[in-house]
PDB file of C-alpha atoms in Angstrom:
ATOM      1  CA  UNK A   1     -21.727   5.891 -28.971  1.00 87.00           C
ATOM      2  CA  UNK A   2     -20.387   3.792 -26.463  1.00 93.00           C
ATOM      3  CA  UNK A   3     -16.975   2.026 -26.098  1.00 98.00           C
ATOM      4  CA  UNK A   4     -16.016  -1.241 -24.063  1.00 98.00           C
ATOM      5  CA  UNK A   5     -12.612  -2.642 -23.732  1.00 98.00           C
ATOM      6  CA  UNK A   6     -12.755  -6.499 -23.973  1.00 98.00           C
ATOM      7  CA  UNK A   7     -10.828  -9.028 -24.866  1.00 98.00           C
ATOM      8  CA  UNK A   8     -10.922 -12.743 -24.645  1.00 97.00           C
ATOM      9  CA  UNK A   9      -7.730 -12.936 -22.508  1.00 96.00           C
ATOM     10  CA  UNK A  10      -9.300 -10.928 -19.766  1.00 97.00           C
ATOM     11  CA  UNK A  11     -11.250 -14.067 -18.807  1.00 96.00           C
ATOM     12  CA  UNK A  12      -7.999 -16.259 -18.434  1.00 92.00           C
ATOM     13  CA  UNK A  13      -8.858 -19.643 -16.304  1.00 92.00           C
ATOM     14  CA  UNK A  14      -7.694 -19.880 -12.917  1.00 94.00           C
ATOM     15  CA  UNK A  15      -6.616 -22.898 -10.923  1.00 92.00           C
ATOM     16  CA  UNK A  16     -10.203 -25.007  -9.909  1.00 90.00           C
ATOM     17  CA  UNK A  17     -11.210 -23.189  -6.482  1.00 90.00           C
ATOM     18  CA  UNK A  18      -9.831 -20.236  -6.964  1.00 93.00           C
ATOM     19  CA  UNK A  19     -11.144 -17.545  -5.029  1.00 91.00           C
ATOM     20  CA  UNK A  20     -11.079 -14.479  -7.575  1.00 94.00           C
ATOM     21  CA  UNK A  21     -14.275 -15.001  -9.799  1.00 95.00           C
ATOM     22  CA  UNK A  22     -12.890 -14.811 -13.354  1.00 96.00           C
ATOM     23  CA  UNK A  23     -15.895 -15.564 -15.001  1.00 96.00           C
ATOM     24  CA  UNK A  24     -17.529 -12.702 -14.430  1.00 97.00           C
ATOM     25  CA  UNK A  25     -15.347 -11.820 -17.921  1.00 97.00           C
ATOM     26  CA  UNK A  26     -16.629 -14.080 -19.352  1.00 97.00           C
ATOM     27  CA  UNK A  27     -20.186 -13.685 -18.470  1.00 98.00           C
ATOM     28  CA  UNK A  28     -20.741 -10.078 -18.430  1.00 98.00           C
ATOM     29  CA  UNK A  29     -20.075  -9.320 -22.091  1.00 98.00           C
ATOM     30  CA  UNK A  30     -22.499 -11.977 -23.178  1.00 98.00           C
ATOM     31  CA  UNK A  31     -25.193 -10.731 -20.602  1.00 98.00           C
ATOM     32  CA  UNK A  32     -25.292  -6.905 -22.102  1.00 98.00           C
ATOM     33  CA  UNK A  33     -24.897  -8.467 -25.635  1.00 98.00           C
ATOM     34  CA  UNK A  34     -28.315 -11.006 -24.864  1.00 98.00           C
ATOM     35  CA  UNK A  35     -29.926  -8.388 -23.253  1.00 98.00           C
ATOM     36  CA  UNK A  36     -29.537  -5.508 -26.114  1.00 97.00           C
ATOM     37  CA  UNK A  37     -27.683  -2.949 -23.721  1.00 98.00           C
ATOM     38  CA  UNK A  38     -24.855  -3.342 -25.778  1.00 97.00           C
ATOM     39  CA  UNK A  39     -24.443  -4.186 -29.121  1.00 97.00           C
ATOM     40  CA  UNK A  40     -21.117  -6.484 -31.019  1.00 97.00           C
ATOM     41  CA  UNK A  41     -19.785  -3.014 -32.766  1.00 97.00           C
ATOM     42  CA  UNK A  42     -19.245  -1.321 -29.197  1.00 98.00           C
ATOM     43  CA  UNK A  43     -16.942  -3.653 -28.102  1.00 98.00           C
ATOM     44  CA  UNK A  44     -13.103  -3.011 -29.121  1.00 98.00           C
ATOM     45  CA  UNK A  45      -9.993  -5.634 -28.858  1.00 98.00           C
ATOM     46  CA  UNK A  46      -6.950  -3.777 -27.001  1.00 98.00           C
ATOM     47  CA  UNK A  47      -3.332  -4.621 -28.287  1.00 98.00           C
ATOM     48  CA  UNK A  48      -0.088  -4.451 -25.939  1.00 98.00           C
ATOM     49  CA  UNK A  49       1.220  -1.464 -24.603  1.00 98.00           C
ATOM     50  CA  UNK A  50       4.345   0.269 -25.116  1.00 98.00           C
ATOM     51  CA  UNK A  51       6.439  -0.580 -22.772  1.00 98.00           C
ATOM     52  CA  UNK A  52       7.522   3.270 -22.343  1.00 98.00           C
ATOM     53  CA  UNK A  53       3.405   3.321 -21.481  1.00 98.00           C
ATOM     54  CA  UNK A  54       3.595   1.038 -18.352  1.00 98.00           C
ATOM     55  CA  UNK A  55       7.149   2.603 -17.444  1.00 98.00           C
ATOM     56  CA  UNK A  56       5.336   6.026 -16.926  1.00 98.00           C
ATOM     57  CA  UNK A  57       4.335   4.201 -13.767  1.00 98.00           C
ATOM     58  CA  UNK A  58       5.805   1.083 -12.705  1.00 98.00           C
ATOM     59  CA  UNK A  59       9.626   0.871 -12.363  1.00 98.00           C
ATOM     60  CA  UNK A  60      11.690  -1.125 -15.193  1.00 98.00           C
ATOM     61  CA  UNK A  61      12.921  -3.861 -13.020  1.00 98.00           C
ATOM     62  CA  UNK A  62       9.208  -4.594 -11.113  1.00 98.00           C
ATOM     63  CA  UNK A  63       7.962  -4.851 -15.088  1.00 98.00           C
ATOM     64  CA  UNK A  64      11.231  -6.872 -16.497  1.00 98.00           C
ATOM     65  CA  UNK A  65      10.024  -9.381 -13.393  1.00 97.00           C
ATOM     66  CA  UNK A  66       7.087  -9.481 -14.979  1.00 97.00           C
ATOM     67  CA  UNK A  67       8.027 -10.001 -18.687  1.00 96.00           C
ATOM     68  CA  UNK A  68      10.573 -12.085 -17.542  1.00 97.00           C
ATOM     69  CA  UNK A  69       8.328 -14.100 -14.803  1.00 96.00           C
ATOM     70  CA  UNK A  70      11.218 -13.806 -12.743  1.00 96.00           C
ATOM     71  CA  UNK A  71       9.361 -12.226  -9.867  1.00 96.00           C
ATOM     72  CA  UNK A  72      10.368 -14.181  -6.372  1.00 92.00           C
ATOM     73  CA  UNK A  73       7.691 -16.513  -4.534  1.00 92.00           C
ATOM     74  CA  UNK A  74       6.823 -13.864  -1.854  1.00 94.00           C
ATOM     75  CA  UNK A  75       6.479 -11.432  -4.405  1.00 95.00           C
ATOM     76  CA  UNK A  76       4.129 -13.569  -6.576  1.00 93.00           C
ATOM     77  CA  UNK A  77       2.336 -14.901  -3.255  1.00 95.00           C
ATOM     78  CA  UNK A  78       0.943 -11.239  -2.743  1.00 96.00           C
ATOM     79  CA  UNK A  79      -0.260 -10.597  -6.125  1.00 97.00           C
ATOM     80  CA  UNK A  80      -2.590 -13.777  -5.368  1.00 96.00           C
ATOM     81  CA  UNK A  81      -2.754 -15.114  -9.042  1.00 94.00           C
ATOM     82  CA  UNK A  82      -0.485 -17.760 -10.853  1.00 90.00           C
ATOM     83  CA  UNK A  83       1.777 -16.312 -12.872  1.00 91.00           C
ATOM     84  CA  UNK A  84       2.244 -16.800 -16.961  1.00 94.00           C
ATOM     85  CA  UNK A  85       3.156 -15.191 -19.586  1.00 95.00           C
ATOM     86  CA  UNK A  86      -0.229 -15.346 -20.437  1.00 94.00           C
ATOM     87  CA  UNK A  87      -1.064 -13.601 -17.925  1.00 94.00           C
ATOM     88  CA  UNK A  88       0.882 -11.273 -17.907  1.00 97.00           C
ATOM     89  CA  UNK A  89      -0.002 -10.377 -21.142  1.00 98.00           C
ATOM     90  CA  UNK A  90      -4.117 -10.587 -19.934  1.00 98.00           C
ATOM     91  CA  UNK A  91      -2.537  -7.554 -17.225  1.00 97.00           C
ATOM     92  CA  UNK A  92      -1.392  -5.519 -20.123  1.00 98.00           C
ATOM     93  CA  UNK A  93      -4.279  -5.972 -22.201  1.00 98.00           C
ATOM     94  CA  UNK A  94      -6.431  -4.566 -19.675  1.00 98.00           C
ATOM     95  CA  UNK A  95      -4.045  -1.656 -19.240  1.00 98.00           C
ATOM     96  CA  UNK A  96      -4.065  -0.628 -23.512  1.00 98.00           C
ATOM     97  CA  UNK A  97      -7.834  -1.353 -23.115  1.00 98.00           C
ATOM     98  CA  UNK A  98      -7.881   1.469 -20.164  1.00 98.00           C
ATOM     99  CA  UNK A  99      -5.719   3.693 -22.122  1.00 98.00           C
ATOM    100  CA  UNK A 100      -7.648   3.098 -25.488  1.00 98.00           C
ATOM    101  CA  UNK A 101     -10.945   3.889 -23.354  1.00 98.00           C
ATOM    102  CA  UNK A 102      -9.247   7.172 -21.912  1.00 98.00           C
ATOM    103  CA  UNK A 103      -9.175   8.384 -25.481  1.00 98.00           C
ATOM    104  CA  UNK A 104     -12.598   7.351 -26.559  1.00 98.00           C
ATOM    105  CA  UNK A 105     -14.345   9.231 -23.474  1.00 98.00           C
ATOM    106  CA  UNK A 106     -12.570  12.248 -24.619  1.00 98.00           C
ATOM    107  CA  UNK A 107     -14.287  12.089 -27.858  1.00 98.00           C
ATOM    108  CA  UNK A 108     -18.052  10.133 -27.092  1.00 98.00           C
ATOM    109  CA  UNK A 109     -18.106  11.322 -22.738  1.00 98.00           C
ATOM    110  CA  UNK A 110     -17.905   7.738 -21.815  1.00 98.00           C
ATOM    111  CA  UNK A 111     -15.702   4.690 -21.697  1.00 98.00           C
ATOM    112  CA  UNK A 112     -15.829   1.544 -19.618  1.00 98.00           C
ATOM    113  CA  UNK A 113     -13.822  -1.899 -19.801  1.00 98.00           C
ATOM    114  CA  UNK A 114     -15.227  -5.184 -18.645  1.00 98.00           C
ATOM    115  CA  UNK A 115     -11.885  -5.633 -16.320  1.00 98.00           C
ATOM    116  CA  UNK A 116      -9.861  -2.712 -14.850  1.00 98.00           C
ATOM    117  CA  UNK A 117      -9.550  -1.638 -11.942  1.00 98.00           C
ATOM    118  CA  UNK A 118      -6.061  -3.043 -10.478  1.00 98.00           C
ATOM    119  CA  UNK A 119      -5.863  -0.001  -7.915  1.00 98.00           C
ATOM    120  CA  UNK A 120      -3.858  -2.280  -5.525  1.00 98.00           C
ATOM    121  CA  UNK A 121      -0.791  -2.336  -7.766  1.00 98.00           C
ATOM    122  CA  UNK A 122       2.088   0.172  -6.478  1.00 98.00           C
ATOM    123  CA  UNK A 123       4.818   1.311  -8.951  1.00 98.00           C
ATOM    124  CA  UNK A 124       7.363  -1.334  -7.951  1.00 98.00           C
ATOM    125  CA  UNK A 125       4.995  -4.421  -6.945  1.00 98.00           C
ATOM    126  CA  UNK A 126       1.594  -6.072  -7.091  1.00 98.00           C
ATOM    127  CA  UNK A 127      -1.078  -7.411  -4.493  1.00 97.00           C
ATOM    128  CA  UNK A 128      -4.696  -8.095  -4.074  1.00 97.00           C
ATOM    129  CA  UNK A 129      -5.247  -9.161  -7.565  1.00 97.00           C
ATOM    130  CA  UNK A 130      -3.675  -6.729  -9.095  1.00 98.00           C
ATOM    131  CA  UNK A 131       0.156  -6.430 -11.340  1.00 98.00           C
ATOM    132  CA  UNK A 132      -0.005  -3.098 -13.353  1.00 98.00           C
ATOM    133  CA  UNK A 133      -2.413  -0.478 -12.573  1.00 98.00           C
ATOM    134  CA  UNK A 134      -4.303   0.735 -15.781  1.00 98.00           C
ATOM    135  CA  UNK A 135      -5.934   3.728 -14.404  1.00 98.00           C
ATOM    136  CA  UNK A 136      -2.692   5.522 -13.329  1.00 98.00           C
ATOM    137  CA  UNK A 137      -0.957   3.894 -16.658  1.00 98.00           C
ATOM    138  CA  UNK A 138      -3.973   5.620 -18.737  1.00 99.00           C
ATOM    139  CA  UNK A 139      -4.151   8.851 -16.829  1.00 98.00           C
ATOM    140  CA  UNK A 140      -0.049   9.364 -17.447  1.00 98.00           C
ATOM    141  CA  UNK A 141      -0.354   8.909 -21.263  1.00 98.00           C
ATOM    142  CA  UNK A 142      -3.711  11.232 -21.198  1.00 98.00           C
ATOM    143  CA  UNK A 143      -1.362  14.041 -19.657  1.00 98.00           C
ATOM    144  CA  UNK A 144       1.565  12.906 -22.147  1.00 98.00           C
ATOM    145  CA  UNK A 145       0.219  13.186 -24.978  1.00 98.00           C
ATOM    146  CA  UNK A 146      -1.823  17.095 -23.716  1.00 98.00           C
ATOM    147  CA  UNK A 147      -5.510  15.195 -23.739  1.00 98.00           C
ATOM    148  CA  UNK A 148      -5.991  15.909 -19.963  1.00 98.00           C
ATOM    149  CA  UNK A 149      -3.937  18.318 -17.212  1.00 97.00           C
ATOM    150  CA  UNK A 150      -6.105  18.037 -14.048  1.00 98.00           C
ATOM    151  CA  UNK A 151      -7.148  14.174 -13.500  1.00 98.00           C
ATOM    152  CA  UNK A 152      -9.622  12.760 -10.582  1.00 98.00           C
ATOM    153  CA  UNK A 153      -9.589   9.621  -9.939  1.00 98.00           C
ATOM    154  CA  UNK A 154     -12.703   8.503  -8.131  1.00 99.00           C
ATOM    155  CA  UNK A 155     -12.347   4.872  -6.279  1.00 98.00           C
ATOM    156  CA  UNK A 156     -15.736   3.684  -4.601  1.00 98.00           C
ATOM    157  CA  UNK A 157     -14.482   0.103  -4.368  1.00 98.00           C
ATOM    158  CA  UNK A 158     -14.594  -1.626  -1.291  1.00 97.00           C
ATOM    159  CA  UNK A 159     -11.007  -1.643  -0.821  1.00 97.00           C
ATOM    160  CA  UNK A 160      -8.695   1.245   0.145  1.00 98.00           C
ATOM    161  CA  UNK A 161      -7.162   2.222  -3.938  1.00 98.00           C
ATOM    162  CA  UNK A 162      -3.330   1.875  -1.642  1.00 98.00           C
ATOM    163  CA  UNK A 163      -1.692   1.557  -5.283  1.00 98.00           C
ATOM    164  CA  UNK A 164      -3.270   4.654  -6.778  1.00 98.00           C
ATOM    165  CA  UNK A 165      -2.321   6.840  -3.572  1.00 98.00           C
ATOM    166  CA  UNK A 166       1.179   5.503  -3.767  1.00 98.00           C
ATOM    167  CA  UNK A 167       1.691   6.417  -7.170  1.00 98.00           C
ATOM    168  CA  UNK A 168       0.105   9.625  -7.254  1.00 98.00           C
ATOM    169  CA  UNK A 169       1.645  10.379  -3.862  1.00 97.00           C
ATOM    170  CA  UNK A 170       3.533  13.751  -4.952  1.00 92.00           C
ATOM    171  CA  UNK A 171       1.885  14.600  -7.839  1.00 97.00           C
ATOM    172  CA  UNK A 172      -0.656  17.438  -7.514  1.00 97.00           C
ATOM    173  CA  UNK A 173      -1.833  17.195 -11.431  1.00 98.00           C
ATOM    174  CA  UNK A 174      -4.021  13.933  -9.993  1.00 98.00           C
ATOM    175  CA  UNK A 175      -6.567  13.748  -7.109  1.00 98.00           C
ATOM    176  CA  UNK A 176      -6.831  10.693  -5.533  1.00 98.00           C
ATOM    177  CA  UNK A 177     -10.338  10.252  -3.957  1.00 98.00           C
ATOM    178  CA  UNK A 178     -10.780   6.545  -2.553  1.00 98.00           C
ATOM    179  CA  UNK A 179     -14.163   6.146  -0.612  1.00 98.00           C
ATOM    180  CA  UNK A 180     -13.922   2.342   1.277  1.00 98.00           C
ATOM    181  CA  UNK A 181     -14.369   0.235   3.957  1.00 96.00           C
ATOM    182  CA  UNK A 182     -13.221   1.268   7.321  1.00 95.00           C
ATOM    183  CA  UNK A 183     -12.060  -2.121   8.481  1.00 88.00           C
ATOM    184  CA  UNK A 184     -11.461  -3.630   4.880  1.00 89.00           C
ATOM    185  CA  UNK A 185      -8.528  -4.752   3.227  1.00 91.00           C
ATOM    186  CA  UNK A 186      -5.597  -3.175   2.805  1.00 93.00           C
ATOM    187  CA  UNK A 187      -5.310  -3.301   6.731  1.00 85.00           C
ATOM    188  CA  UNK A 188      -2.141  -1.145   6.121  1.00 90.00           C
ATOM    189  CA  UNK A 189      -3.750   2.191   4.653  1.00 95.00           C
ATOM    190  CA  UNK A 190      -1.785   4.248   2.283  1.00 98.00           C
ATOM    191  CA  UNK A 191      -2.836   8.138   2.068  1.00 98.00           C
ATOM    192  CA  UNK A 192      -4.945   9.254  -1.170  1.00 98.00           C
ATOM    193  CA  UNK A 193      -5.591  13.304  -1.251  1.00 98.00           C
ATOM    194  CA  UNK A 194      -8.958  12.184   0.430  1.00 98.00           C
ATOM    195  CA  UNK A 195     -10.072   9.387   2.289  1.00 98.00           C
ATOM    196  CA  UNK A 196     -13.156   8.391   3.672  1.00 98.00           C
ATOM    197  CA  UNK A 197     -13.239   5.164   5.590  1.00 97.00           C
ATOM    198  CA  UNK A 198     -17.051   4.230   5.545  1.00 98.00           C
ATOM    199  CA  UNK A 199     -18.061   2.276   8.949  1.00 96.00           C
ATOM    200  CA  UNK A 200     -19.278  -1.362   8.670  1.00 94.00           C
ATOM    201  CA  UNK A 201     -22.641  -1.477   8.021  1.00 95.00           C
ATOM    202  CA  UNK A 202     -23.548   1.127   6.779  1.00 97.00           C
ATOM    203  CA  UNK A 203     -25.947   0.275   3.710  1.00 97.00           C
ATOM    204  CA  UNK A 204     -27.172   2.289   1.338  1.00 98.00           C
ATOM    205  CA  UNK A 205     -28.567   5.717   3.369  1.00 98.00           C
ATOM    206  CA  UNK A 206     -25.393   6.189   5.011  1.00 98.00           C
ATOM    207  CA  UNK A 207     -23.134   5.628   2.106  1.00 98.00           C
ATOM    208  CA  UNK A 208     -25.112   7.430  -0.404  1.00 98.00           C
ATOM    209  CA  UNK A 209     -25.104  10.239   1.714  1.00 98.00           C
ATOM    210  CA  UNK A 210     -21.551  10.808   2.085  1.00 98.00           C
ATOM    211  CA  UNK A 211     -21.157  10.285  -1.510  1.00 98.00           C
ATOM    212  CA  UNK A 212     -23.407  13.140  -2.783  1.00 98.00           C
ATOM    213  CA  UNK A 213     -21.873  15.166   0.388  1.00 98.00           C
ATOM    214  CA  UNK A 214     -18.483  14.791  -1.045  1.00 98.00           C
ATOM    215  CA  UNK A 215     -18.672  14.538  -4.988  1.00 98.00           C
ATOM    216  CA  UNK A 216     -20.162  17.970  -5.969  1.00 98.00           C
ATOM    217  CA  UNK A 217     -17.646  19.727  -3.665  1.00 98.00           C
ATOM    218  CA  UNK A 218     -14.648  17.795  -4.661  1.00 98.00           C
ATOM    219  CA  UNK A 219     -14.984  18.260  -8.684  1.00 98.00           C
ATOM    220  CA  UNK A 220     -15.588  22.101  -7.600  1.00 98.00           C
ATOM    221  CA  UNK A 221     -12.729  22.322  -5.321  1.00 98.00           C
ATOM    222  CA  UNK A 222     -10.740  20.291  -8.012  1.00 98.00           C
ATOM    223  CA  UNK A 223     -11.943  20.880 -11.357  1.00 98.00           C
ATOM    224  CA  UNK A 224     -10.365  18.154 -13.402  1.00 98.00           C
ATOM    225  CA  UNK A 225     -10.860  17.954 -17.028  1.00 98.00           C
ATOM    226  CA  UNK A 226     -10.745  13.982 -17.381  1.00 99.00           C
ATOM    227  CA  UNK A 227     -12.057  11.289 -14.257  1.00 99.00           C
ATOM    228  CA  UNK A 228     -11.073   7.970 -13.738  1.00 99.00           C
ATOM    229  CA  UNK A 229     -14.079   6.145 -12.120  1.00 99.00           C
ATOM    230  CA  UNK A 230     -13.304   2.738 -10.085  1.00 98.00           C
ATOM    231  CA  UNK A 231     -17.207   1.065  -9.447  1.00 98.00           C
ATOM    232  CA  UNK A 232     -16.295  -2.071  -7.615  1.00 98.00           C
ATOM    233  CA  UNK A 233     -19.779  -3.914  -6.895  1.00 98.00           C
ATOM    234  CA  UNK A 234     -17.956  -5.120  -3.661  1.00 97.00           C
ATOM    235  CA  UNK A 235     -20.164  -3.073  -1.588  1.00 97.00           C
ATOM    236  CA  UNK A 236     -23.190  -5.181  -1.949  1.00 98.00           C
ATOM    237  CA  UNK A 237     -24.059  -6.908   1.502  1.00 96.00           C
ATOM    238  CA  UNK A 238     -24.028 -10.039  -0.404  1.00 96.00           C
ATOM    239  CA  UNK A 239     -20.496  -9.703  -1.072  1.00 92.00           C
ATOM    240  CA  UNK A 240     -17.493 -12.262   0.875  1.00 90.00           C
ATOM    241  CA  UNK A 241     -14.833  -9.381   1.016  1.00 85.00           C
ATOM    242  CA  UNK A 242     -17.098  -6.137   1.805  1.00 88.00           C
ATOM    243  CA  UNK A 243     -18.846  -5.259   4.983  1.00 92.00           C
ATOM    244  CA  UNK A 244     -20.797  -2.112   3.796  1.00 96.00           C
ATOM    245  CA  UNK A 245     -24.263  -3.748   3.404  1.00 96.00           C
ATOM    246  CA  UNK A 246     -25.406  -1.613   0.331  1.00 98.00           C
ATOM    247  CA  UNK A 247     -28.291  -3.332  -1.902  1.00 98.00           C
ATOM    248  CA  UNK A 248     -27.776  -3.875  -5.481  1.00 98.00           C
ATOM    249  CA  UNK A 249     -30.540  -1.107  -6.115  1.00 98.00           C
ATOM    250  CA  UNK A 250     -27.729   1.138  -3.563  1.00 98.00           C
ATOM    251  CA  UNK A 251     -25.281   0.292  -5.682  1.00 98.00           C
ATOM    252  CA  UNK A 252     -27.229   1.304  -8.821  1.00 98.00           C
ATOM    253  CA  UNK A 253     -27.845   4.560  -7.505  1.00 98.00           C
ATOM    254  CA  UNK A 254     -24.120   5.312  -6.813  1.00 98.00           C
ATOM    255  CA  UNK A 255     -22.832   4.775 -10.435  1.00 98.00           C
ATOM    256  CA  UNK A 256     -26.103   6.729 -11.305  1.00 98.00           C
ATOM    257  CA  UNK A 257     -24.865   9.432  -9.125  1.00 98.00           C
ATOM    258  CA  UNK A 258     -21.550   9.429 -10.463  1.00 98.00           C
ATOM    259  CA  UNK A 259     -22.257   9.199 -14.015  1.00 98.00           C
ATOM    260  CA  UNK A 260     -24.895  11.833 -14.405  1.00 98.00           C
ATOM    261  CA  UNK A 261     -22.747  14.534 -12.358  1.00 98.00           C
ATOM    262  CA  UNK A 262     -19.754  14.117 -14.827  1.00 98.00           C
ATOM    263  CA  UNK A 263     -22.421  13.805 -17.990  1.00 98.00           C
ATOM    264  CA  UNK A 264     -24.296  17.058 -16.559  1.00 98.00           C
ATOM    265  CA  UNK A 265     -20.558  18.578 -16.162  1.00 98.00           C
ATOM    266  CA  UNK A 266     -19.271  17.304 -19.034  1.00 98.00           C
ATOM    267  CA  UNK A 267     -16.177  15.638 -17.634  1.00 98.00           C
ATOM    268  CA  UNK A 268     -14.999  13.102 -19.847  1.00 98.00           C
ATOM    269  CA  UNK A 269     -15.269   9.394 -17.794  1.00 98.00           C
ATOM    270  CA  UNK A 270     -13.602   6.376 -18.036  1.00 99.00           C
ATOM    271  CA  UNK A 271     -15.509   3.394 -16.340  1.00 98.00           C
ATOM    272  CA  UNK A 272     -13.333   0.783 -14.504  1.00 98.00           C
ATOM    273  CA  UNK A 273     -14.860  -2.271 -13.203  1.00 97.00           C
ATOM    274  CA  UNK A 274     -12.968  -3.533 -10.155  1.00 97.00           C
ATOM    275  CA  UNK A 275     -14.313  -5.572  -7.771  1.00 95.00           C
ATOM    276  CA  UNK A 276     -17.029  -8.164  -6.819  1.00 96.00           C
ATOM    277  CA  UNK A 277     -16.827 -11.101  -4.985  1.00 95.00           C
ATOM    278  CA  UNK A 278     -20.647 -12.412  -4.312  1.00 96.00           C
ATOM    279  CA  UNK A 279     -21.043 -15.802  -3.898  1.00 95.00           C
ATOM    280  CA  UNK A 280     -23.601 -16.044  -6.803  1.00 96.00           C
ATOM    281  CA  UNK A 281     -22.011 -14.780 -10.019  1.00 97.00           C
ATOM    282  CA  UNK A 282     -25.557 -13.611 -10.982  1.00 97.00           C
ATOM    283  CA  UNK A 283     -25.602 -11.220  -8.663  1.00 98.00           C
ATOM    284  CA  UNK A 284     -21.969 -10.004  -9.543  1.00 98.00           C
ATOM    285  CA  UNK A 285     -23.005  -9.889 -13.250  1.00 98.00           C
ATOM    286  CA  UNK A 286     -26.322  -8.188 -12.419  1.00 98.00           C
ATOM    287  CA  UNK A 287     -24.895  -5.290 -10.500  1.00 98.00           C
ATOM    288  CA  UNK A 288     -21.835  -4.726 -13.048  1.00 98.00           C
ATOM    289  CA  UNK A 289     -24.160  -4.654 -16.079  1.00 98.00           C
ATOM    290  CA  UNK A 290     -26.566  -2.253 -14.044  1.00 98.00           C
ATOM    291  CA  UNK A 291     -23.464  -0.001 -14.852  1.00 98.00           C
ATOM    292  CA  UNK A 292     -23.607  -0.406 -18.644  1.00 98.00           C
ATOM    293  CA  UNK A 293     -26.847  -0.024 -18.464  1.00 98.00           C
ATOM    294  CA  UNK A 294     -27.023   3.462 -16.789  1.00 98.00           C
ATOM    295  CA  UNK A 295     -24.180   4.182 -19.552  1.00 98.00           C
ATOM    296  CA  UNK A 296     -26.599   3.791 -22.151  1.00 98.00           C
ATOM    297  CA  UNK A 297     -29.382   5.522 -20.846  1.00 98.00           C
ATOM    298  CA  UNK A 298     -27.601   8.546 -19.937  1.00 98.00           C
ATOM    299  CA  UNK A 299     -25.237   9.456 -22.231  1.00 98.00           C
ATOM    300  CA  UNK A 300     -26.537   7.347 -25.220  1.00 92.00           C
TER     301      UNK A 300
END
């Protein structure tokens, strides 16, 4: 079996011209649905988190600013969305979904959620799209509650995970492993346990090569008993925010990479979405759902 976090809130309408390509939320669910990849019963509707949850990681007065939509202009300005309480709520959402999904992989291998992702959100503020970081907020309630002692967290988005390696920063119980563009936002790097800036350009050869250098010996070096997998699709050479140059098929073969080595393993995996920002929301659509679709047909 296979779980997905959605919920309806996690396509919440932006301002007309917005850059950040909402729809994808939207679109994506209804794509694996028409397709057969997925089918209505593997979808789940996450409820709010405890607020002693999100406190595991973000500090009480960054999240009362947030409750309370009291956060300042500049502080708002770098999170890059409008804030409501409705979207706030859409932030937590995503987060239970995460944590839900945490605790289905540890019983089916596998867990993904149409959103997720937020690695650029720090423990006292938000940027880049992102307010409260689910993977760190699912990862502390996995080691909580005893499900999980050694966590990797695996980022191949395009972007530099700068929230996740502040977070995790002393904290030896969880690897952070972000794999991004060399001269890609955040311009001001923070330090995971291992980065690797990938040059400009690179495309597919390059990129898959360091990945499948770097994987095997990490989870050996490592051995965590629960991942945290960040597939941003913003490496496609289609896409307005990456420079990497990898094809969708590239792409494809990276999650396929990742996914069979923790199936073969049997390290439980939870799937975050992150980013994509093609100009086309096909393509977006087309290379998350390639994803879903290697879900299925390896661990299904």
């Amino acid at each position: 079996m296979m779980k997905i976090a959605f919920h309806p809130l996690f396509s919440y309408p932006l301002p007309k011209g917005h850059r950040f390509p909402m729809e994808k939320y939207e679109f994506l669910p209804k794509q694996l649905l028409h397709e057969g990849t997925c089918k209505a019963g593997d979808f789940f509707e996450p409820s709010m988190p405890s607020k002693e949850d999100v406190l595991a990681v973000h500090t009480e007065e960054y999240y009362n600013s947030l409750i309370n939509l009291s956060l300042d202009r500049r502080a708002a300005r770098k999170i890059g969305f409008p804030l409501s309480e409705e979207f706030i709520k859409r932030e937590q959402l995503i987060a239970q979904g995460t944590i839900d999904g945490s605790v289905y992989a540890l019983k089916y291998g596998i867990s993904l959620s149409i959103a997720g992702g937020t690695h650029h959100a720090y423990t006292d503020h938000g940027e880049g799209f992102c307010m409260l970081h689910d993977q760190a907020i699912a990862a502390r309630y996995l080691q909580k509650k005893g499900l999980a002692k050694k966590i990797l967290i695996v980022d191949l988005d395009v972007h530099q995970g700068n929230g996740t390696a502040e977070i995790f920063q002393n904290d030896r119980s969880v690897f952070t492993f972000s794999m991004h563009g060399a001269g890609n936002y955040p311009f001001k790097k923070e330090k995971s346990d291992l980065d690797i800036a990938v040059a400009d350009g690179s495309g597919d050869e390059v990129y898959l090569r360091i990945l499948k250098n770097t994987l095997p010996r990490l989870i050996d070096e490592q051995r965590p008993d629960f991942i945290f997998y960040l597939s941003g699709v913003d490496i496609l050479e289609s896409d307005k925010l990456g420079r990497l140059n990898c094809t969708i098929n590239g792409c494809k073969e990276r999650d396929r990479y990742v996914l069979q080595m923790c199936k073969d393993l049997k390290i439980p995996l939870q799937v975050s979405m992150g980013g994509g920002y093609s100009p086309d929301i096909k393509t977006i659509i087309e290379a998350h759902a390639n994803t879903f679709r290697l879900a299925q047909e390896i661990y299904i």
